[in-house]
Short mmCIF file of C-alpha atoms in Angstrom, two decimals:
data_model
loop_
_atom_site.label_atom_id
_atom_site.label_comp_id
_atom_site.label_asym_id
_atom_site.label_seq_id
_atom_site.Cartn_x
_atom_site.Cartn_y
_atom_site.Cartn_z
CA UNK T 1 20.09 0.70 -5.13
CA UNK T 2 17.28 -0.78 -7.21
CA UNK T 3 15.03 -3.19 -5.40
CA UNK T 4 13.33 -5.00 -8.28
CA UNK T 5 11.03 -7.91 -7.46
CA UNK T 6 9.10 -10.21 -9.74
CA UNK T 7 5.44 -9.23 -9.42
CA UNK T 8 2.79 -11.86 -10.09
CA UNK T 9 -0.98 -11.49 -10.24
CA UNK T 10 -2.81 -14.65 -9.16
CA UNK T 11 -6.44 -14.61 -10.23
CA UNK T 12 -9.34 -16.97 -10.26
CA UNK T 13 -11.82 -16.17 -13.03
CA UNK T 14 -15.17 -17.76 -13.62
CA UNK T 15 -17.80 -19.12 -11.34
CA UNK T 16 -16.14 -21.95 -9.48
CA UNK T 17 -15.03 -21.03 -6.00
CA UNK T 18 -12.25 -23.58 -5.52
CA UNK T 19 -9.28 -21.38 -4.80
CA UNK T 20 -7.11 -23.70 -2.76
CA UNK T 21 -4.77 -24.40 -5.67
CA UNK T 22 -4.40 -20.70 -6.41
CA UNK T 23 -3.64 -20.01 -2.76
CA UNK T 24 -1.03 -22.76 -2.57
CA UNK T 25 0.72 -21.37 -5.65
CA UNK T 26 0.48 -17.79 -4.33
CA UNK T 27 2.07 -18.85 -1.07
CA UNK T 28 4.85 -20.77 -2.83
CA UNK T 29 5.69 -17.81 -5.07
CA UNK T 30 5.83 -15.54 -2.03
CA UNK T 31 8.19 -17.98 -0.34
CA UNK T 32 10.33 -17.84 -3.47
CA UNK T 33 10.77 -14.10 -2.94
CA UNK T 34 8.15 -12.81 -5.38
CA UNK T 35 5.48 -10.20 -4.75
CA UNK T 36 2.13 -11.87 -5.31
CA UNK T 37 -1.03 -9.84 -5.78
CA UNK T 38 -3.90 -12.13 -4.92
CA UNK T 39 -7.28 -10.99 -6.23
CA UNK T 40 -9.56 -13.78 -5.08
CA UNK T 41 -12.35 -15.66 -6.81
CA UNK T 42 -14.93 -14.75 -9.46
CA UNK T 43 -12.75 -12.33 -11.40
CA UNK T 44 -13.81 -11.36 -14.90
CA UNK T 45 -11.13 -11.12 -17.61
CA UNK T 46 -11.67 -7.34 -17.51
CA UNK T 47 -10.96 -7.24 -13.76
CA UNK T 48 -7.86 -9.41 -14.17
CA UNK T 49 -6.36 -7.22 -16.87
CA UNK T 50 -7.23 -4.01 -15.06
CA UNK T 51 -5.50 -5.30 -11.91
CA UNK T 52 -2.50 -6.48 -13.95
CA UNK T 53 -2.19 -3.02 -15.47
CA UNK T 54 -2.50 -1.11 -12.18
CA UNK T 55 -0.10 -3.44 -10.40
CA UNK T 56 2.36 -3.45 -13.34
CA UNK T 57 2.95 -7.18 -12.97
CA UNK T 58 5.42 -9.32 -14.90
CA UNK T 59 3.26 -12.43 -14.72
CA UNK T 60 -0.46 -13.20 -14.68
CA UNK T 61 -1.32 -16.62 -13.24
CA UNK T 62 -4.87 -17.79 -13.88
CA UNK T 63 -6.42 -20.73 -12.08
CA UNK T 64 -9.39 -22.37 -13.77
CA UNK T 65 -11.14 -25.55 -12.69
CA UNK T 66 -14.52 -24.88 -14.26
CA UNK T 67 -13.70 -25.98 -17.81
CA UNK T 68 -14.21 -22.47 -19.12
CA UNK T 69 -10.54 -21.93 -19.97
CA UNK T 70 -11.09 -21.85 -23.74
CA UNK T 71 -13.48 -18.94 -23.23
CA UNK T 72 -11.65 -17.05 -20.48
CA UNK T 73 -8.01 -17.30 -21.57
CA UNK T 74 -8.42 -15.88 -25.08
CA UNK T 75 -10.31 -12.92 -23.62
CA UNK T 76 -7.57 -12.20 -21.05
CA UNK T 77 -4.89 -12.34 -23.75
CA UNK T 78 -6.93 -10.17 -26.09
CA UNK T 79 -7.43 -7.53 -23.38
CA UNK T 80 -3.75 -7.62 -22.42
CA UNK T 81 -2.74 -7.06 -26.02
CA UNK T 82 -5.24 -4.22 -26.31
CA UNK T 83 -3.46 -2.53 -23.40
CA UNK T 84 -0.09 -3.03 -25.07
CA UNK T 85 0.76 -5.56 -22.35
CA UNK T 86 1.68 -8.44 -24.64
CA UNK T 87 5.00 -8.79 -22.79
CA UNK T 88 3.24 -9.99 -19.63
CA UNK T 89 3.80 -13.73 -19.10
CA UNK T 90 0.45 -15.54 -18.85
CA UNK T 91 0.30 -18.88 -17.06
CA UNK T 92 -2.72 -21.12 -16.60
CA UNK T 93 -3.21 -23.70 -13.87
CA UNK T 94 -6.02 -26.04 -12.96
CA UNK T 95 -7.91 -28.70 -14.85
CA UNK T 96 -6.88 -28.30 -18.48
CA UNK T 97 -7.41 -31.28 -20.84
CA UNK T 98 -4.27 -32.26 -22.80
CA UNK T 99 -5.86 -31.44 -26.14
CA UNK T 100 -6.41 -27.82 -25.04
CA UNK T 101 -2.78 -27.15 -24.11
CA UNK T 102 -1.49 -26.61 -27.65
CA UNK T 103 -4.34 -24.23 -28.63
CA UNK T 104 -3.79 -22.21 -25.44
CA UNK T 105 -0.08 -21.91 -26.15
CA UNK T 106 -0.83 -20.91 -29.71
CA UNK T 107 -2.92 -18.07 -28.31
CA UNK T 108 0.00 -16.82 -26.26
CA UNK T 109 -0.28 -18.65 -22.95
CA UNK T 110 3.33 -19.30 -21.96
CA UNK T 111 2.80 -22.19 -19.55
CA UNK T 112 0.05 -24.62 -18.55
CA UNK T 113 0.31 -26.37 -15.21
CA UNK T 114 -2.05 -29.19 -14.32
CA UNK T 115 -2.70 -31.08 -11.09
CA UNK T 116 0.42 -32.57 -9.55
CA UNK T 117 2.74 -29.84 -10.82
CA UNK T 118 5.43 -29.10 -8.27
CA UNK T 119 5.39 -25.46 -7.18
CA UNK T 120 9.16 -25.49 -7.70
CA UNK T 121 8.58 -26.07 -11.42
CA UNK T 122 6.30 -23.04 -11.58
CA UNK T 123 8.84 -20.91 -9.72
CA UNK T 124 11.64 -21.94 -12.09
CA UNK T 125 9.43 -21.36 -15.11
CA UNK T 126 8.62 -17.82 -13.95
CA UNK T 127 12.23 -16.99 -13.17
CA UNK T 128 13.30 -18.09 -16.64
CA UNK T 129 10.40 -16.37 -18.41
CA UNK T 130 10.69 -12.98 -16.79
CA UNK T 131 13.48 -11.16 -18.53
CA UNK T 132 14.22 -8.55 -15.91
CA UNK T 133 17.20 -8.15 -13.66
CA UNK T 134 15.94 -9.06 -10.23
CA UNK T 135 17.60 -8.47 -6.90
CA UNK T 136 17.31 -11.05 -4.15
CA UNK X 1 10.07 13.08 -20.39
CA UNK X 2 7.66 10.95 -22.33
CA UNK X 3 6.54 8.83 -19.38
CA UNK X 4 5.73 11.94 -17.35
CA UNK X 5 3.81 13.52 -20.23
CA UNK X 6 1.77 10.34 -20.70
CA UNK X 7 1.08 10.09 -16.99
CA UNK X 8 -0.07 13.71 -16.79
CA UNK X 9 -2.29 13.09 -19.83
CA UNK X 10 -4.09 10.37 -17.88
CA UNK X 11 -2.43 7.24 -19.29
CA UNK X 12 -2.90 4.57 -16.62
CA UNK X 13 -0.22 2.28 -18.00
CA UNK X 14 2.29 5.13 -17.73
CA UNK X 15 1.10 5.75 -14.18
CA UNK X 16 1.60 2.09 -13.25
CA UNK X 17 5.06 2.03 -14.83
CA UNK X 18 6.09 5.22 -13.06
CA UNK X 19 5.01 3.78 -9.72
CA UNK X 20 7.16 0.67 -10.37
CA UNK X 21 10.21 2.77 -11.17
CA UNK X 22 9.69 4.91 -8.09
CA UNK X 23 9.07 1.82 -5.95
CA UNK X 24 12.22 0.08 -7.17
CA UNK X 25 14.21 3.19 -6.24
CA UNK X 26 16.87 3.08 -8.94
CA UNK X 27 18.63 6.01 -10.60
CA UNK X 28 15.63 6.57 -12.89
CA UNK X 29 13.37 7.49 -9.96
CA UNK X 30 14.66 10.93 -8.83
CA UNK X 31 14.35 12.65 -12.26
CA UNK X 32 10.78 11.31 -12.61
CA UNK X 33 9.82 12.54 -9.16
CA UNK X 34 11.46 15.90 -9.85
CA UNK X 35 9.41 16.31 -13.03
CA UNK X 36 6.21 15.34 -11.22
CA UNK X 37 6.73 17.44 -8.11
CA UNK X 38 5.34 20.72 -9.53
CA UNK X 39 2.08 18.85 -10.19
CA UNK X 40 1.68 17.64 -6.59
CA UNK X 41 0.05 19.27 -3.60
CA UNK X 42 -3.55 19.05 -4.78
CA UNK X 43 -4.77 15.70 -3.45
CA UNK X 44 -5.83 15.12 0.14
CA UNK X 45 -3.98 12.14 1.62
CA UNK X 46 -5.89 9.94 4.04
CA UNK X 47 -4.14 7.24 6.06
CA UNK X 48 -6.11 4.22 7.22
CA UNK X 49 -4.34 2.29 9.95
CA UNK X 50 -5.15 -0.17 12.70
CA UNK X 51 -4.54 -3.68 13.99
CA UNK X 52 -4.86 -6.71 11.68
CA UNK X 53 -8.45 -7.82 11.25
CA UNK X 54 -10.11 -4.51 12.11
CA UNK X 55 -11.42 -4.25 8.54
CA UNK X 56 -9.12 -1.63 7.02
CA UNK X 57 -9.39 -2.93 3.43
CA UNK X 58 -13.17 -3.18 3.61
CA UNK X 59 -13.34 0.33 5.02
CA UNK X 60 -11.06 1.66 2.26
CA UNK X 61 -13.35 -0.02 -0.28
CA UNK X 62 -16.43 1.59 1.30
CA UNK X 63 -14.79 5.02 1.63
CA UNK X 64 -13.64 4.94 -1.99
CA UNK X 65 -17.18 4.14 -3.14
CA UNK X 66 -18.52 6.94 -1.02
CA UNK X 67 -16.08 9.42 -2.57
CA UNK X 68 -16.95 8.17 -6.04
CA UNK X 69 -20.63 8.89 -5.34
CA UNK X 70 -19.54 12.49 -4.78
CA UNK X 71 -17.72 12.40 -8.10
CA UNK X 72 -14.23 12.55 -6.59
CA UNK X 73 -11.41 10.47 -8.05
CA UNK X 74 -9.59 8.14 -5.66
CA UNK X 75 -6.10 6.68 -5.68
CA UNK X 76 -5.49 3.79 -3.29
CA UNK X 77 -2.21 2.44 -1.93
CA UNK X 78 -2.55 -0.80 0.02
CA UNK X 79 0.56 -1.84 1.93
CA UNK X 80 1.19 -5.40 3.10
CA UNK X 81 4.25 -6.84 4.81
CA UNK X 82 7.22 -8.40 3.03
CA UNK X 83 8.33 -11.71 4.50
CA UNK X 84 11.59 -11.12 6.39
CA UNK X 85 12.71 -14.62 5.41
CA UNK X 86 12.01 -14.90 1.70
CA UNK X 87 11.74 -11.25 0.70
CA UNK X 88 8.46 -12.11 -1.00
CA UNK X 89 5.01 -10.82 -0.15
CA UNK X 90 1.40 -11.84 -0.50
CA UNK X 91 -0.61 -8.72 -1.29
CA UNK X 92 -4.26 -9.56 -0.70
CA UNK X 93 -6.03 -6.26 -0.10
CA UNK X 94 -7.59 -6.22 -3.57
CA UNK X 95 -9.76 -9.18 -2.56
CA UNK X 96 -11.86 -6.78 -0.51
CA UNK X 97 -11.84 -4.02 -3.12
CA UNK X 98 -13.48 -5.88 -5.97
CA UNK X 99 -16.45 -3.48 -6.00
CA UNK X 100 -14.11 -0.82 -7.33
CA UNK X 101 -13.14 -2.72 -10.48
CA UNK X 102 -13.91 -1.14 -13.82
CA UNK X 103 -14.10 2.43 -12.52
CA UNK X 104 -11.70 4.76 -14.36
CA UNK X 105 -11.92 7.19 -11.41
CA UNK X 106 -10.13 4.65 -9.20
CA UNK X 107 -6.55 3.40 -9.26
CA UNK X 108 -5.42 0.74 -6.79
CA UNK X 109 -1.82 -0.18 -6.19
CA UNK X 110 -0.55 -2.84 -3.76
CA UNK X 111 2.85 -2.28 -2.15
CA UNK X 112 5.04 -4.60 -0.11
CA UNK X 113 6.98 -3.08 2.79
CA UNK X 114 10.27 -4.50 1.38
CA UNK X 115 11.88 -4.60 4.79
CA UNK X 116 10.72 -1.22 6.01
CA UNK X 117 9.28 -1.09 9.51
CA UNK X 118 6.80 1.56 10.57
CA UNK X 119 3.75 0.31 8.67
CA UNK X 120 4.59 1.63 5.20
CA UNK X 121 7.11 0.90 2.47
CA UNK X 122 10.07 3.25 2.05
CA UNK X 123 8.70 4.43 -1.27
CA UNK X 124 5.11 4.94 -0.12
CA UNK X 125 5.52 8.72 0.24
CA UNK X 126 6.90 8.89 -3.30
CA UNK X 127 4.05 6.78 -4.68
CA UNK X 128 1.62 9.15 -2.95
CA UNK X 129 3.30 12.00 -4.85
CA UNK X 130 2.91 10.11 -8.14
CA UNK X 131 -0.83 9.54 -7.58
CA UNK X 132 -1.17 13.17 -6.50
CA UNK X 133 0.53 14.38 -9.68
CA UNK X 134 -1.73 12.09 -11.71
CA UNK X 135 -4.63 14.15 -10.38
CA UNK X 136 -6.35 11.87 -7.89
CA UNK X 137 -8.35 14.09 -5.54
CA UNK X 138 -8.36 11.74 -2.57
CA UNK X 139 -5.52 9.34 -1.88
CA UNK X 140 -6.27 6.52 0.55
CA UNK X 141 -3.25 4.80 2.08
CA UNK X 142 -3.90 1.56 3.92
CA UNK X 143 -1.01 0.58 6.20
CA UNK X 144 -0.03 -2.93 7.15
CA UNK X 145 -1.89 -4.30 10.16
CA UNK X 146 -0.11 -2.42 12.89
CA UNK X 147 0.64 -3.00 16.54
CA UNK X 148 1.40 -0.02 18.70
CA UNK X 149 4.42 1.68 17.25
CA UNK X 150 4.00 1.76 13.46
CA UNK X 151 3.25 5.44 13.10
CA UNK X 152 4.94 6.42 9.80
CA UNK X 153 1.53 7.09 8.28
CA UNK X 154 1.12 10.18 10.47
CA UNK X 155 3.89 11.98 8.62
CA UNK X 156 2.78 10.72 5.19
CA UNK X 157 -0.95 11.55 5.42
CA UNK X 158 -2.92 14.74 5.98
CA UNK X 159 -5.67 12.92 7.86
CA UNK X 160 -5.02 9.71 9.77
CA UNK X 161 -7.92 7.38 10.54
CA UNK X 162 -7.22 4.77 13.23
CA UNK X 163 -9.53 1.78 12.84
CA UNK X 164 -10.54 -0.16 15.93
CA UNK X 165 -12.88 -3.10 16.29
CA UNK X 166 -14.78 -4.42 19.30
CA UNK X 167 -13.10 -6.95 21.50
CA UNK X 168 -9.49 -6.25 20.51
CA UNK X 169 -8.41 -4.50 23.66
CA UNK X 170 -9.56 -2.82 26.79
CA UNK X 171 -9.05 0.56 28.39
CA UNK X 172 -5.45 -0.23 29.23
CA UNK X 173 -4.68 -0.81 25.54
CA UNK X 174 -6.38 2.47 24.76
CA UNK X 175 -4.15 4.41 27.15
CA UNK X 176 -0.96 3.05 25.62
CA UNK X 177 1.15 5.33 23.51
CA UNK X 178 1.68 4.95 19.80
CA UNK X 179 -0.89 4.31 17.14
CA UNK X 180 -3.81 5.77 19.09
CA UNK X 181 -1.98 9.08 19.48
CA UNK X 182 -1.68 9.68 15.75
CA UNK X 183 -5.43 9.55 15.13
CA UNK X 184 -7.22 12.53 13.63
CA UNK X 185 -10.28 10.30 13.49
CA UNK X 186 -11.30 7.01 15.02
CA UNK X 187 -13.46 4.48 13.22
CA UNK X 188 -14.88 1.76 15.45
CA UNK X 189 -15.55 -0.74 12.68
CA UNK X 190 -17.64 -3.92 12.89
CA UNK X 191 -19.86 -1.81 15.13
CA UNK X 192 -22.71 -4.31 14.79
CA UNK X 193 -20.73 -6.66 17.00
CA UNK X 194 -21.05 -6.93 20.73
CA UNK X 195 -18.77 -4.61 22.63
CA UNK X 196 -18.72 -1.74 20.12
CA UNK X 197 -20.07 0.74 22.66
CA UNK X 198 -17.46 -0.44 25.11
CA UNK X 199 -14.72 0.28 22.56
CA UNK X 200 -16.14 3.74 21.88
CA UNK X 201 -16.26 4.42 25.60
CA UNK X 202 -12.67 3.28 26.08
CA UNK X 203 -11.54 5.70 23.38
CA UNK X 204 -13.60 8.52 24.90
CA UNK X 205 -12.08 7.83 28.30
CA UNK X 206 -8.61 7.97 26.79
CA UNK X 207 -9.43 11.32 25.21
CA UNK X 208 -10.72 12.60 28.53
CA UNK X 209 -7.56 11.55 30.35
CA UNK X 210 -4.96 12.71 27.90
CA UNK X 211 -4.00 16.27 27.19
CA UNK X 212 -4.06 16.75 23.43
CA UNK X 213 -0.36 17.01 22.61
CA UNK X 214 0.74 20.38 21.30
CA UNK X 215 1.96 20.38 17.73
CA UNK X 216 0.07 17.24 16.92
CA UNK X 217 -1.64 17.54 13.55
CA UNK X 218 -4.11 20.41 13.55
CA UNK X 219 -3.95 20.81 17.26
CA UNK X 220 -2.44 23.85 18.91
CA UNK X 221 -3.75 23.53 22.44
CA UNK X 222 -1.96 21.63 25.17
CA UNK X 223 -4.81 21.59 27.61
CA UNK X 224 -6.67 18.55 28.82
CA UNK X 225 -10.19 18.07 27.55
CA UNK X 226 -13.08 16.28 29.08
CA UNK X 227 -14.64 13.68 26.87
CA UNK X 228 -17.82 15.74 27.00
CA UNK X 229 -16.21 18.27 24.66
CA UNK X 230 -17.68 18.20 21.19
CA UNK X 231 -15.48 16.37 18.72
CA UNK X 232 -13.83 18.04 15.76
CA UNK X 233 -12.52 21.60 15.51
CA UNK X 234 -12.09 23.31 18.86
CA UNK X 235 -12.52 27.03 19.62
CA UNK X 236 -8.79 27.36 20.35
CA UNK X 237 -7.84 26.02 16.93
CA UNK X 238 -7.24 22.48 18.17
CA UNK X 239 -8.91 19.29 16.96
CA UNK X 240 -10.49 16.60 19.11
CA UNK X 241 -10.52 13.35 17.09
CA UNK X 242 -14.14 12.31 16.45
CA UNK X 243 -15.11 8.68 17.01
CA UNK X 244 -17.35 7.18 14.33
CA UNK X 245 -19.01 3.78 14.43
CA UNK X 246 -18.91 1.98 11.08
CA UNK X 247 -19.99 -1.33 9.59
CA UNK X 248 -17.82 -1.12 6.48
CA UNK X 249 -19.17 -4.37 5.03
CA UNK X 250 -22.62 -2.77 4.72
CA UNK X 251 -21.43 0.79 4.21
CA UNK X 252 -22.96 1.96 7.49
CA UNK X 253 -21.41 5.04 9.07
CA UNK X 254 -19.07 5.47 6.12
CA UNK X 255 -20.63 8.71 4.89
CA UNK X 256 -20.28 10.13 8.38
CA UNK X 257 -16.61 9.09 8.42
CA UNK X 258 -16.08 10.63 4.98
CA UNK X 259 -17.71 13.88 6.13
CA UNK X 260 -15.43 14.00 9.18
CA UNK X 261 -12.41 13.49 6.93
CA UNK X 262 -13.55 16.42 4.81
CA UNK X 263 -14.13 18.57 7.91
CA UNK X 264 -10.63 17.73 9.05
CA UNK X 265 -9.29 18.76 5.64
CA UNK X 266 -11.12 22.10 6.00
CA UNK X 267 -9.80 22.48 9.53
CA UNK X 268 -6.22 21.93 8.32
CA UNK X 269 -6.66 24.57 5.63
CA UNK X 270 -8.26 27.09 7.97
CA UNK X 271 -5.61 26.74 10.66
CA UNK X 272 -1.86 26.59 10.17
CA UNK X 273 -2.28 22.80 10.39
CA UNK X 274 -1.84 22.10 6.70
CA UNK X 275 1.30 24.19 6.41
CA UNK X 276 2.79 22.50 9.45
CA UNK X 277 1.86 19.04 8.16
CA UNK X 278 3.50 19.79 4.82
CA UNK X 279 6.70 21.00 6.50
CA UNK X 280 6.75 17.89 8.70
CA UNK X 281 6.22 15.71 5.63
CA UNK X 282 9.04 17.48 3.80
CA UNK X 283 11.31 17.03 6.83
CA UNK X 284 10.68 13.28 6.94
CA UNK X 285 11.25 12.89 3.22
CA UNK X 286 14.35 15.04 3.07
CA UNK X 287 15.80 13.25 6.08
CA UNK X 288 15.44 9.88 4.33
CA UNK X 289 16.80 11.18 1.03
CA UNK X 290 19.83 12.76 2.70
CA UNK X 291 20.60 9.59 4.62
CA UNK X 292 20.37 7.47 1.48
CA UNK X 293 22.47 9.84 -0.59
CA UNK X 294 25.11 10.36 2.09
CA UNK X 295 25.50 6.62 2.60
CA UNK X 296 25.66 5.98 -1.15
CA UNK X 297 28.19 8.80 -1.60
CA UNK X 298 30.30 7.48 1.24
CA UNK X 299 30.24 3.86 0.11
CA UNK X 300 31.27 4.78 -3.43
CA UNK X 301 34.33 6.61 -2.07
CA UNK X 302 35.59 3.67 -0.03
CA UNK X 303 38.24 1.42 -1.52
CA UNK X 304 36.93 -2.05 -2.43
CA UNK X 305 36.73 -4.35 0.58
CA UNK X 306 37.14 -1.52 3.06
CA UNK X 307 33.59 -1.79 4.40
CA UNK X 308 33.80 -5.57 4.85
CA UNK X 309 37.13 -5.20 6.63
CA UNK X 310 35.66 -2.56 8.95
CA UNK X 311 32.64 -4.74 9.73
CA UNK X 312 34.91 -7.69 10.50
CA UNK X 313 37.06 -5.51 12.75
CA UNK X 314 33.99 -4.38 14.68
CA UNK X 315 32.82 -7.98 15.02
CA UNK X 316 36.26 -8.98 16.37
CA UNK X 317 36.02 -6.12 18.90
CA UNK X 318 39.17 -4.51 17.49
CA UNK X 319 37.31 -1.25 17.06
CA UNK X 320 33.98 0.05 18.32
CA UNK X 321 31.25 0.99 15.84
CA UNK X 322 31.25 4.70 16.78
CA UNK X 323 34.99 5.12 16.19
CA UNK X 324 34.68 3.11 12.96
CA UNK X 325 31.83 5.39 11.85
CA UNK X 326 33.89 8.50 12.58
CA UNK X 327 36.83 7.08 10.61
CA UNK X 328 34.58 6.34 7.62
CA UNK X 329 33.09 9.84 7.75
CA UNK X 330 36.62 11.27 7.64
CA UNK X 331 36.58 10.19 3.98
CA UNK X 332 34.42 13.25 3.35
CA UNK X 333 36.86 15.79 4.76
#
């Protein structure tokens, strides 16, 4: 009688306080049957990775609109790897210039979702990326 | 077991993994819990419950900080509801616990109720045991925002704090049965708001009216008490729940609340309260385990399709559910 759910951490690092996008995604993932841990704004990479570890999540979704993604994302990935959590799927959403997408993916970011992405696409992406048997 | 050894050695990743396995409730969970059980029984479990919006998460945050100032380690379980429609959940209690980040003496885990009613998840008691085995000295369990009947926390925690806030109800609400009756302590939070004294008075009036039920927590007496009686441990071995005003956002009153929790812990140890609480907790857990195992054992013995056929027969009114249940149980004899 296992009751496995996909667990997703939704975090908003950096100094900008615009969390509407993160909240919309969090809500959509919940409605898709996932367990979403929402940590709120102004999270440091250290806080994000600590929460991801404690909550044992399958996915970390980071929302960045401040332009600081090339500083924040590498740090999150580095800290995850240091905790032996390289198997956690890292997604980035927000304002990410096209030329930054390839470098982010090279670092280990699995998906980048810009403005106008349908939440259904994100849901499908997560379902396909998380290689665990999930009930419900 | 390697996972257990790592957990007991203080590996937080192993702790998080163990909690997931226990929470998912598969066949891997019972052996883990069995290996951890000898290491449990040391932490004091504190339930924080109350209506939505009373400030439970903020109070948990403030209490945890207060315990950390005393050098005690704190495990936190924050429970939020699972959507009955999608099966998903939005677990947002960490938003109000950001002060606690980066402290190795703290471990926070969010849990969804996964369909369980009663204010906790089915696996919450097991996750408490895991945090206890991992050595956390105080374990704070925040329930979902409750109404009047979600009282599971009383059998899972040693000390139950019921959080109230001004303006949520009046004396009539305070007299109602349920959540208010499970309190070992009351915190009137947001006490800087208008009406806080009124809320305190309503709770005091309720305490003056109601006889303290026998067998409830540390209480042994069944006599009525006037609200002039001093709160806390009573001469007859009973316990009159103290009422503390707090402003959790600013940390006001939180040390007082923490000290009352500790006094209640002492009271439980000095009376037979702790022993009775532990037996009650064991009874609740064993009851759930037996139900689960009996149902699983029964269902695995049924021929394929038998259960569906029985359900359809009940729905068609060809058989009543009690007779059907008796027939299914006959599989055991």
